[in-house]
Amino acid sequence: MTLSYSHAHQQGSGTTEVVAVLVAITEHTARVLTVDQGKLLPNGPLMPLHRSLQAGVRQWVEEQTQQPLGYLEQLYTFVDTNRRNVDGHALVYVSYLGLVQETQTPQLQSQALWRDWYDYFPWENHLDGIPSIIMNNIVPALLSWADSAKDSGIQQRRRQRIGLCWGVSEALLVGDMPTSENANNEYTAYEHYENREWVAEHVLLRYEMLYEAGLIPEAPNYPPSYSMNHQSPHQSPHQSAHQPSHQNKLPENWSQLIGVPMYYDHRRVIATAISRLRAKIEYRPLIFGLMPDVFTLSQLQQSVEALSGVRLHKQNFRRLLDSQKLVMETGQSSSAQRGRPAKLYRFRHDIELQSLLMDSKLPKRK
């Protein structure tokens, strides 16, 4: 299938399409189910034989992937004016989020492919610290986009949005960065950067900003025409002065840095799903829909971390689970190859639950 990233559509007479984001956690990695070599999510037109939208999405998912579905909820609906049917009508786009347990993800006998969702959003994975792409590439490009606005008020609002979405300090936004004397200290810039909090559930806001700035292949204005006149905070003024003219454009490897693009704006749908999940696990026990029947506390913590993209404090996490009485011991232990076997737990279905992380939020940057 050869399609452009923003305007392609297999022509038909229908006006409504359904698309599904199926999420699983395998080997402590959050993954999404894709088709067409990772370029599309399972999708298809709503047809008269479908009794409901959910019936339509279930049929298309099972037909295209042979993956059985469990929990399913509607994400959002919008009109895609870039895609038209044969009669010229814009498509109504209905997306769904589904959760699949690790034990329910066998080798699929189809062209479907499970992909790490951070392949599509590399800037969202903070499990090993702040991804270098944020300060080295994304923030300088976004600041250049902010400066490209002709109106000073728009420039200011864009910079404020960059600060809120990407955790960028006020010092960096106004250009108050380290001088040449300490520019070689790579941690100096990060100390400024850490002054603002990284909000894990702002995935969609960050993706839409990159789209608006023309910094991802799905955007109709990609690649951007404005000059890249901002340097990385790790680059000294001396290096900037000797920067070749072609650096006023995006780096040649930008398309590899910015994540895997998708057709039909499906990467935006995944961003919506990640935002929804990251927000919901703070007040609903959705994580247990992704866990096997029995698990260790370490496996549970690593699964929550895979979704949130940030590390949790081990003692605080276990103290929280204990206070909420969400899990119970099975009386069995894991068959660990190294060290002492860990106790196995299961979710307490007999308790009326309102929250997995009640009165607590996913960990933010200090």
mmCIF file of C-alpha atoms in Angstrom:
data_model
loop_
_atom_site.group_PDB
_atom_site.id
_atom_site.type_symbol
_atom_site.label_atom_id
_atom_site.label_comp_id
_atom_site.label_asym_id
_atom_site.label_seq_id
_atom_site.Cartn_x
_atom_site.Cartn_y
_atom_site.Cartn_z
ATOM 1 C CA MET A 1 0.000 0.000 0.000
ATOM 2 C CA THR A 2 1.530 3.280 -1.093
ATOM 3 C CA LEU A 3 -0.016 6.265 0.668
ATOM 4 C CA SER A 4 0.974 9.753 1.702
ATOM 5 C CA TYR A 5 0.985 10.391 5.418
ATOM 6 C CA SER A 6 -1.627 13.150 5.525
ATOM 7 C CA HIS A 7 -4.140 12.990 2.688
ATOM 8 C CA ALA A 8 -4.369 9.380 1.579
ATOM 9 C CA HIS A 9 -7.672 7.483 1.549
ATOM 10 C CA GLN A 10 -8.913 4.287 -0.032
ATOM 11 C CA GLN A 11 -11.912 5.651 -1.837
ATOM 12 C CA GLY A 12 -15.352 4.392 -0.874
ATOM 13 C CA SER A 13 -18.869 5.687 -0.430
ATOM 14 C CA GLY A 14 -19.005 5.501 3.392
ATOM 15 C CA THR A 15 -18.672 8.522 5.631
ATOM 16 C CA THR A 16 -17.746 6.857 8.959
ATOM 17 C CA GLU A 17 -14.632 4.875 9.850
ATOM 18 C CA VAL A 18 -13.695 3.107 13.063
ATOM 19 C CA VAL A 19 -10.107 2.611 14.273
ATOM 20 C CA ALA A 20 -8.763 0.762 17.311
ATOM 21 C CA VAL A 21 -5.733 1.248 19.551
ATOM 22 C CA LEU A 22 -5.045 -2.118 21.185
ATOM 23 C CA VAL A 23 -2.549 -1.909 24.049
ATOM 24 C CA ALA A 24 -0.661 -4.737 25.742
ATOM 25 C CA ILE A 25 2.306 -4.901 28.098
ATOM 26 C CA THR A 26 4.799 -7.621 27.253
ATOM 27 C CA GLU A 27 8.205 -7.952 28.868
ATOM 28 C CA HIS A 28 7.603 -4.651 30.701
ATOM 29 C CA THR A 29 7.084 -2.821 27.390
ATOM 30 C CA ALA A 30 3.912 -0.958 26.368
ATOM 31 C CA ARG A 31 2.957 -2.018 22.851
ATOM 32 C CA VAL A 32 0.247 -1.246 20.289
ATOM 33 C CA LEU A 33 -1.153 -3.557 17.619
ATOM 34 C CA THR A 34 -0.614 -2.322 14.063
ATOM 35 C CA VAL A 35 -1.158 -3.461 10.483
ATOM 36 C CA ASP A 36 0.507 -2.628 7.155
ATOM 37 C CA GLN A 37 4.027 -2.975 8.596
ATOM 38 C CA GLY A 38 3.333 -0.636 11.496
ATOM 39 C CA LYS A 39 1.953 2.215 9.364
ATOM 40 C CA LEU A 40 -1.731 1.780 10.274
ATOM 41 C CA LEU A 41 -3.927 0.831 13.200
ATOM 42 C CA PRO A 42 -6.681 -1.761 12.661
ATOM 43 C CA ASN A 43 -9.458 0.169 10.925
ATOM 44 C CA GLY A 44 -12.375 -0.052 8.539
ATOM 45 C CA PRO A 45 -15.631 1.583 7.416
ATOM 46 C CA LEU A 46 -18.813 1.367 9.457
ATOM 47 C CA MET A 47 -21.234 -0.787 7.470
ATOM 48 C CA PRO A 48 -25.026 -1.336 7.614
ATOM 49 C CA LEU A 49 -24.529 -4.868 8.985
ATOM 50 C CA HIS A 50 -22.835 -3.434 12.093
ATOM 51 C CA ARG A 51 -25.385 -3.014 14.874
ATOM 52 C CA SER A 52 -23.193 -0.459 16.648
ATOM 53 C CA LEU A 53 -19.880 1.352 16.369
ATOM 54 C CA GLN A 54 -18.335 -1.082 18.843
ATOM 55 C CA ALA A 55 -19.560 -4.052 16.808
ATOM 56 C CA GLY A 56 -17.901 -2.517 13.758
ATOM 57 C CA VAL A 57 -14.549 -1.998 15.431
ATOM 58 C CA ARG A 58 -14.586 -5.512 16.905
ATOM 59 C CA GLN A 59 -15.226 -7.047 13.500
ATOM 60 C CA TRP A 60 -12.462 -5.101 11.758
ATOM 61 C CA VAL A 61 -9.922 -5.812 14.517
ATOM 62 C CA GLU A 62 -10.613 -9.536 14.569
ATOM 63 C CA GLU A 63 -10.689 -9.753 10.768
ATOM 64 C CA GLN A 64 -7.419 -7.852 10.262
ATOM 65 C CA THR A 65 -5.460 -9.165 13.249
ATOM 66 C CA GLN A 66 -7.174 -12.299 14.654
ATOM 67 C CA GLN A 67 -6.671 -10.674 18.061
ATOM 68 C CA PRO A 68 -9.548 -11.320 20.507
ATOM 69 C CA LEU A 69 -10.820 -8.192 22.244
ATOM 70 C CA GLY A 70 -11.677 -7.636 25.878
ATOM 71 C CA TYR A 71 -12.048 -4.192 27.460
ATOM 72 C CA LEU A 72 -12.990 -1.537 24.894
ATOM 73 C CA GLU A 73 -13.911 2.129 25.291
ATOM 74 C CA GLN A 74 -14.466 4.970 22.843
ATOM 75 C CA LEU A 75 -11.653 7.518 22.616
ATOM 76 C CA TYR A 76 -12.916 10.387 20.491
ATOM 77 C CA THR A 77 -14.700 11.324 17.269
ATOM 78 C CA PHE A 78 -13.715 13.977 14.760
ATOM 79 C CA VAL A 79 -14.246 15.002 11.160
ATOM 80 C CA ASP A 80 -11.166 14.520 8.982
ATOM 81 C CA THR A 81 -11.470 17.198 6.305
ATOM 82 C CA ASN A 82 -8.305 15.949 4.579
ATOM 83 C CA ARG A 83 -9.941 12.653 3.658
ATOM 84 C CA ARG A 84 -12.972 12.387 1.370
ATOM 85 C CA ASN A 85 -15.081 9.562 0.034
ATOM 86 C CA VAL A 86 -15.987 9.170 -3.644
ATOM 87 C CA ASP A 87 -18.874 11.625 -3.212
ATOM 88 C CA GLY A 88 -16.605 14.299 -1.758
ATOM 89 C CA HIS A 89 -17.901 14.026 1.807
ATOM 90 C CA ALA A 90 -15.448 14.354 4.708
ATOM 91 C CA LEU A 91 -15.008 11.288 6.881
ATOM 92 C CA VAL A 92 -16.228 10.972 10.448
ATOM 93 C CA TYR A 93 -13.490 9.228 12.369
ATOM 94 C CA VAL A 94 -14.382 7.191 15.508
ATOM 95 C CA SER A 95 -11.522 5.742 17.573
ATOM 96 C CA TYR A 96 -11.502 3.126 20.332
ATOM 97 C CA LEU A 97 -9.079 1.998 23.026
ATOM 98 C CA GLY A 98 -8.765 -1.693 23.864
ATOM 99 C CA LEU A 99 -6.707 -3.443 26.563
ATOM 100 C CA VAL A 100 -5.264 -6.917 26.055
ATOM 101 C CA GLN A 101 -3.499 -9.039 28.676
ATOM 102 C CA GLU A 102 -0.050 -10.390 27.949
ATOM 103 C CA THR A 103 -1.347 -13.970 28.052
ATOM 104 C CA GLN A 104 -3.793 -13.085 25.262
ATOM 105 C CA THR A 105 -1.145 -11.983 22.744
ATOM 106 C CA PRO A 106 -0.028 -15.164 20.943
ATOM 107 C CA GLN A 107 1.880 -15.149 17.679
ATOM 108 C CA LEU A 108 -0.696 -13.669 15.318
ATOM 109 C CA GLN A 109 -1.405 -15.565 12.116
ATOM 110 C CA SER A 110 -1.884 -12.328 10.197
ATOM 111 C CA GLN A 111 0.037 -9.312 8.960
ATOM 112 C CA ALA A 112 -0.577 -7.565 12.284
ATOM 113 C CA LEU A 113 2.466 -6.447 14.257
ATOM 114 C CA TRP A 114 2.909 -5.470 17.881
ATOM 115 C CA ARG A 115 5.095 -2.336 18.149
ATOM 116 C CA ASP A 116 6.642 -0.576 21.142
ATOM 117 C CA TRP A 117 4.626 2.637 21.403
ATOM 118 C CA TYR A 118 7.820 4.590 22.107
ATOM 119 C CA ASP A 119 8.902 3.756 18.540
ATOM 120 C CA TYR A 120 6.281 6.338 17.568
ATOM 121 C CA PHE A 121 6.916 8.764 20.447
ATOM 122 C CA PRO A 122 10.608 8.510 21.481
ATOM 123 C CA TRP A 123 10.409 11.766 23.455
ATOM 124 C CA GLU A 124 7.810 10.222 25.812
ATOM 125 C CA ASN A 125 10.131 7.548 27.241
ATOM 126 C CA HIS A 126 11.775 8.986 30.381
ATOM 127 C CA LEU A 127 12.506 5.628 32.022
ATOM 128 C CA ASP A 128 16.247 6.231 31.625
ATOM 129 C CA GLY A 129 16.087 9.987 32.173
ATOM 130 C CA ILE A 130 15.248 12.861 29.861
ATOM 131 C CA PRO A 131 15.610 11.743 26.214
ATOM 132 C CA SER A 132 18.394 13.725 24.573
ATOM 133 C CA ILE A 133 16.190 14.426 21.542
ATOM 134 C CA ILE A 134 14.110 16.874 23.597
ATOM 135 C CA MET A 135 16.815 19.409 24.417
ATOM 136 C CA ASN A 136 19.146 18.669 21.501
ATOM 137 C CA ASN A 137 16.557 18.702 18.728
ATOM 138 C CA ILE A 138 12.892 19.254 19.571
ATOM 139 C CA VAL A 139 13.059 22.305 21.843
ATOM 140 C CA PRO A 140 15.474 24.275 19.582
ATOM 141 C CA ALA A 141 13.235 23.515 16.574
ATOM 142 C CA LEU A 142 10.105 24.574 18.463
ATOM 143 C CA LEU A 143 11.751 27.812 19.616
ATOM 144 C CA SER A 144 12.583 28.541 15.965
ATOM 145 C CA TRP A 145 8.923 27.897 15.147
ATOM 146 C CA ALA A 146 7.875 30.298 17.913
ATOM 147 C CA ASP A 147 10.183 33.000 16.533
ATOM 148 C CA SER A 148 8.793 32.506 13.017
ATOM 149 C CA ALA A 149 5.470 34.093 14.003
ATOM 150 C CA LYS A 150 5.216 37.701 12.808
ATOM 151 C CA ASP A 151 3.205 38.846 15.818
ATOM 152 C CA SER A 152 5.098 39.192 19.115
ATOM 153 C CA GLY A 153 2.027 38.117 21.073
ATOM 154 C CA ILE A 154 1.851 34.840 19.148
ATOM 155 C CA GLN A 155 5.571 34.329 19.720
ATOM 156 C CA GLN A 156 5.080 34.724 23.458
ATOM 157 C CA ARG A 157 2.096 32.360 23.575
ATOM 158 C CA ARG A 158 3.994 29.715 21.606
ATOM 159 C CA ARG A 159 6.929 29.932 24.014
ATOM 160 C CA GLN A 160 4.582 29.586 26.965
ATOM 161 C CA ARG A 161 3.055 26.488 25.387
ATOM 162 C CA ILE A 162 6.521 25.028 24.786
ATOM 163 C CA GLY A 163 7.386 25.572 28.448
ATOM 164 C CA LEU A 164 4.196 23.932 29.714
ATOM 165 C CA CYS A 165 4.213 20.968 27.326
ATOM 166 C CA TRP A 166 7.912 20.141 27.356
ATOM 167 C CA GLY A 167 8.901 21.103 30.907
ATOM 168 C CA VAL A 168 11.186 23.879 29.684
ATOM 169 C CA SER A 169 12.261 26.481 32.215
ATOM 170 C CA GLU A 170 11.531 30.185 31.900
ATOM 171 C CA ALA A 171 15.294 30.805 31.682
ATOM 172 C CA LEU A 172 15.594 28.815 28.471
ATOM 173 C CA LEU A 173 12.456 30.336 26.948
ATOM 174 C CA VAL A 174 13.770 33.885 27.338
ATOM 175 C CA GLY A 175 17.284 32.934 26.234
ATOM 176 C CA ASP A 176 18.896 33.163 29.699
ATOM 177 C CA MET A 177 21.108 30.124 29.157
ATOM 178 C CA PRO A 178 24.650 29.335 30.365
ATOM 179 C CA THR A 179 27.478 31.522 29.130
ATOM 180 C CA SER A 180 30.457 30.255 27.154
ATOM 181 C CA GLU A 181 32.416 29.768 30.390
ATOM 182 C CA ASN A 182 30.140 26.952 31.538
ATOM 183 C CA ALA A 183 28.538 25.898 28.266
ATOM 184 C CA ASN A 184 30.705 22.801 28.188
ATOM 185 C CA ASN A 185 29.021 21.491 31.317
ATOM 186 C CA GLU A 186 26.239 19.379 29.818
ATOM 187 C CA TYR A 187 24.349 19.250 33.124
ATOM 188 C CA THR A 188 23.953 23.009 33.370
ATOM 189 C CA ALA A 189 21.230 23.121 30.736
ATOM 190 C CA TYR A 190 19.398 20.251 32.345
ATOM 191 C CA GLU A 191 19.363 22.057 35.691
ATOM 192 C CA HIS A 192 17.460 24.882 33.984
ATOM 193 C CA TYR A 193 15.235 22.376 32.219
ATOM 194 C CA GLU A 194 14.336 20.541 35.416
ATOM 195 C CA ASN A 195 12.782 23.687 36.904
ATOM 196 C CA ARG A 196 9.482 22.845 35.248
ATOM 197 C CA GLU A 197 7.458 19.703 35.716
ATOM 198 C CA TRP A 198 7.075 17.048 33.014
ATOM 199 C CA VAL A 199 3.373 16.141 32.825
ATOM 200 C CA ALA A 200 3.231 12.563 31.552
ATOM 201 C CA GLU A 201 -0.374 12.698 30.321
ATOM 202 C CA HIS A 202 0.250 15.657 27.963
ATOM 203 C CA VAL A 203 1.184 13.273 25.144
ATOM 204 C CA LEU A 204 -1.457 14.566 22.739
ATOM 205 C CA LEU A 205 -0.608 18.219 23.420
ATOM 206 C CA ARG A 206 3.054 17.566 22.622
ATOM 207 C CA TYR A 207 2.224 15.641 19.450
ATOM 208 C CA GLU A 208 -0.180 18.334 18.225
ATOM 209 C CA MET A 209 2.439 21.022 18.815
ATOM 210 C CA LEU A 210 4.939 19.125 16.661
ATOM 211 C CA TYR A 211 2.221 18.726 14.024
ATOM 212 C CA GLU A 212 1.351 22.425 14.105
ATOM 213 C CA ALA A 213 5.037 23.347 13.804
ATOM 214 C CA GLY A 214 5.467 21.061 10.788
ATOM 215 C CA LEU A 215 8.069 18.928 12.550
ATOM 216 C CA ILE A 216 6.582 15.490 11.845
ATOM 217 C CA PRO A 217 6.043 13.859 8.431
ATOM 218 C CA GLU A 218 2.251 13.632 8.902
ATOM 219 C CA ALA A 219 1.946 17.436 8.960
ATOM 220 C CA PRO A 220 0.924 19.074 5.643
ATOM 221 C CA ASN A 221 3.605 21.783 6.174
ATOM 222 C CA TYR A 222 6.454 19.267 6.694
ATOM 223 C CA PRO A 223 9.318 20.020 6.395
ATOM 224 C CA PRO A 224 8.991 23.556 7.795
ATOM 225 C CA SER A 225 10.142 26.537 5.759
ATOM 226 C CA TYR A 226 11.281 28.673 8.707
ATOM 227 C CA SER A 227 14.967 28.799 9.678
ATOM 228 C CA MET A 228 16.305 26.709 12.544
ATOM 229 C CA ASN A 229 17.961 29.641 14.306
ATOM 230 C CA HIS A 230 18.128 28.119 17.801
ATOM 231 C CA GLN A 231 20.986 25.958 19.005
ATOM 232 C CA SER A 232 21.000 23.101 21.445
ATOM 233 C CA PRO A 233 21.812 24.229 25.013
ATOM 234 C CA HIS A 234 24.780 21.810 24.800
ATOM 235 C CA GLN A 235 26.244 23.762 21.890
ATOM 236 C CA SER A 236 28.619 26.586 22.737
ATOM 237 C CA PRO A 237 28.350 30.052 21.124
ATOM 238 C CA HIS A 238 31.692 29.369 19.392
ATOM 239 C CA GLN A 239 30.212 26.258 17.752
ATOM 240 C CA SER A 240 27.109 28.194 16.730
ATOM 241 C CA ALA A 241 29.194 30.924 15.056
ATOM 242 C CA HIS A 242 30.867 28.310 12.830
ATOM 243 C CA GLN A 243 27.648 26.451 12.077
ATOM 244 C CA PRO A 244 27.260 25.736 8.334
ATOM 245 C CA SER A 245 24.330 27.306 6.517
ATOM 246 C CA HIS A 246 22.591 23.984 5.867
ATOM 247 C CA GLN A 247 22.050 23.703 9.636
ATOM 248 C CA ASN A 248 19.334 26.343 9.267
ATOM 249 C CA LYS A 249 17.184 23.413 8.158
ATOM 250 C CA LEU A 250 16.201 20.242 9.998
ATOM 251 C CA PRO A 251 19.031 17.709 10.413
ATOM 252 C CA GLU A 252 19.226 15.117 7.658
ATOM 253 C CA ASN A 253 18.407 12.345 10.134
ATOM 254 C CA TRP A 254 15.388 14.192 11.559
ATOM 255 C CA SER A 255 12.876 11.662 10.198
ATOM 256 C CA GLN A 256 14.703 8.892 12.110
ATOM 257 C CA LEU A 257 14.856 10.954 15.300
ATOM 258 C CA ILE A 258 11.216 12.030 15.449
ATOM 259 C CA GLY A 259 9.627 8.552 15.535
ATOM 260 C CA VAL A 260 7.864 6.247 13.091
ATOM 261 C CA PRO A 261 5.218 8.086 11.011
ATOM 262 C CA MET A 262 1.817 6.571 10.242
ATOM 263 C CA TYR A 263 -0.885 6.939 7.600
ATOM 264 C CA TYR A 264 -4.311 8.518 8.129
ATOM 265 C CA ASP A 265 -3.157 10.496 11.153
ATOM 266 C CA HIS A 266 -3.149 7.263 13.160
ATOM 267 C CA ARG A 267 -0.174 8.403 15.242
ATOM 268 C CA ARG A 268 -2.431 11.124 16.658
ATOM 269 C CA VAL A 269 -4.931 8.417 17.653
ATOM 270 C CA ILE A 270 -2.194 6.546 19.550
ATOM 271 C CA ALA A 271 -1.183 9.809 21.261
ATOM 272 C CA THR A 272 -4.795 10.239 22.381
ATOM 273 C CA ALA A 273 -4.849 6.690 23.751
ATOM 274 C CA ILE A 274 -1.599 7.141 25.690
ATOM 275 C CA SER A 275 -2.871 10.421 27.169
ATOM 276 C CA ARG A 276 -6.114 8.717 28.199
ATOM 277 C CA LEU A 277 -4.353 5.745 29.799
ATOM 278 C CA ARG A 278 -1.778 7.845 31.640
ATOM 279 C CA ALA A 279 -4.518 10.029 33.076
ATOM 280 C CA LYS A 280 -6.865 7.167 33.964
ATOM 281 C CA ILE A 281 -4.391 4.977 35.841
ATOM 282 C CA GLU A 282 -4.224 7.779 38.397
ATOM 283 C CA TYR A 283 -7.818 7.205 39.466
ATOM 284 C CA ARG A 284 -9.000 3.870 37.987
ATOM 285 C CA PRO A 285 -7.420 0.387 38.190
ATOM 286 C CA LEU A 286 -7.114 -0.062 34.437
ATOM 287 C CA ILE A 287 -3.617 -1.457 34.853
ATOM 288 C CA PHE A 288 -5.090 -4.768 35.988
ATOM 289 C CA GLY A 289 -6.725 -5.165 32.577
ATOM 290 C CA LEU A 290 -3.194 -5.425 31.195
ATOM 291 C CA MET A 291 -1.763 -7.782 33.835
ATOM 292 C CA PRO A 292 -1.812 -11.597 33.896
ATOM 293 C CA ASP A 293 -3.947 -13.281 36.551
ATOM 294 C CA VAL A 294 -0.989 -13.527 38.948
ATOM 295 C CA PHE A 295 2.065 -11.289 39.113
ATOM 296 C CA THR A 296 4.825 -10.038 41.368
ATOM 297 C CA LEU A 297 4.797 -6.525 42.770
ATOM 298 C CA SER A 298 7.874 -5.743 40.715
ATOM 299 C CA GLN A 299 6.054 -6.795 37.536
ATOM 300 C CA LEU A 300 3.113 -4.581 38.472
ATOM 301 C CA GLN A 301 5.367 -1.585 39.134
ATOM 302 C CA GLN A 302 7.288 -2.091 35.891
ATOM 303 C CA SER A 303 4.007 -2.256 33.977
ATOM 304 C CA VAL A 304 2.799 1.036 35.452
ATOM 305 C CA GLU A 305 6.182 2.573 34.625
ATOM 306 C CA ALA A 306 5.925 1.298 31.032
ATOM 307 C CA LEU A 307 2.644 3.179 30.634
ATOM 308 C CA SER A 308 3.694 6.364 32.420
ATOM 309 C CA GLY A 309 7.172 6.563 30.911
ATOM 310 C CA VAL A 310 8.701 7.568 34.271
ATOM 311 C CA ARG A 311 10.129 5.652 37.215
ATOM 312 C CA LEU A 312 8.184 5.065 40.428
ATOM 313 C CA HIS A 313 9.625 5.030 43.933
ATOM 314 C CA LYS A 314 9.532 1.358 44.965
ATOM 315 C CA GLN A 315 8.691 1.809 48.642
ATOM 316 C CA ASN A 316 6.064 4.488 47.985
ATOM 317 C CA PHE A 317 4.429 2.382 45.292
ATOM 318 C CA ARG A 318 4.180 -0.671 47.543
ATOM 319 C CA ARG A 319 3.007 1.399 50.480
ATOM 320 C CA LEU A 320 0.257 2.794 48.263
ATOM 321 C CA LEU A 321 -0.839 -0.651 47.089
ATOM 322 C CA ASP A 322 -0.937 -1.874 50.681
ATOM 323 C CA SER A 323 -2.962 1.083 51.936
ATOM 324 C CA GLN A 324 -5.511 0.703 49.128
ATOM 325 C CA LYS A 325 -5.713 -3.090 49.579
ATOM 326 C CA LEU A 326 -5.804 -3.582 45.817
ATOM 327 C CA VAL A 327 -3.868 -6.853 45.702
ATOM 328 C CA MET A 328 -3.716 -10.033 47.744
ATOM 329 C CA GLU A 329 -1.092 -12.768 48.094
ATOM 330 C CA THR A 330 -1.758 -16.064 46.311
ATOM 331 C CA GLY A 331 0.397 -18.070 48.707
ATOM 332 C CA GLN A 332 2.734 -18.971 45.868
ATOM 333 C CA SER A 333 6.076 -17.632 44.692
ATOM 334 C CA SER A 334 7.651 -17.063 41.311
ATOM 335 C CA SER A 335 10.255 -19.512 40.047
ATOM 336 C CA ALA A 336 13.066 -16.983 39.865
ATOM 337 C CA GLN A 337 16.332 -18.180 38.331
ATOM 338 C CA ARG A 338 18.346 -15.777 40.472
ATOM 339 C CA GLY A 339 17.880 -14.623 44.032
ATOM 340 C CA ARG A 340 14.978 -15.362 46.329
ATOM 341 C CA PRO A 341 11.632 -16.185 44.659
ATOM 342 C CA ALA A 342 9.177 -13.262 44.775
ATOM 343 C CA LYS A 343 5.663 -13.586 46.160
ATOM 344 C CA LEU A 344 2.839 -13.776 43.644
ATOM 345 C CA TYR A 345 -0.225 -11.554 43.940
ATOM 346 C CA ARG A 346 -3.592 -11.159 42.278
ATOM 347 C CA PHE A 347 -5.999 -8.267 41.924
ATOM 348 C CA ARG A 348 -8.703 -8.148 44.627
ATOM 349 C CA HIS A 349 -11.905 -8.239 42.603
ATOM 350 C CA ASP A 350 -14.000 -8.490 45.769
ATOM 351 C CA ILE A 351 -13.285 -4.857 46.709
ATOM 352 C CA GLU A 352 -15.193 -1.978 45.174
ATOM 353 C CA LEU A 353 -12.369 -0.002 43.584
ATOM 354 C CA GLN A 354 -12.362 3.609 42.600
ATOM 355 C CA SER A 355 -8.686 4.128 42.046
ATOM 356 C CA LEU A 356 -5.347 2.470 41.459
ATOM 357 C CA LEU A 357 -3.395 5.505 42.623
ATOM 358 C CA MET A 358 -5.967 7.242 44.810
ATOM 359 C CA ASP A 359 -4.798 10.508 46.348
ATOM 360 C CA SER A 360 -1.586 10.162 44.397
ATOM 361 C CA LYS A 361 -0.248 11.118 41.019
ATOM 362 C CA LEU A 362 2.287 9.498 38.777
ATOM 363 C CA PRO A 363 5.752 10.705 39.784
ATOM 364 C CA LYS A 364 6.736 14.088 38.377
ATOM 365 C CA ARG A 365 10.200 15.514 37.931
ATOM 366 C CA LYS A 366 11.702 17.085 41.030
#
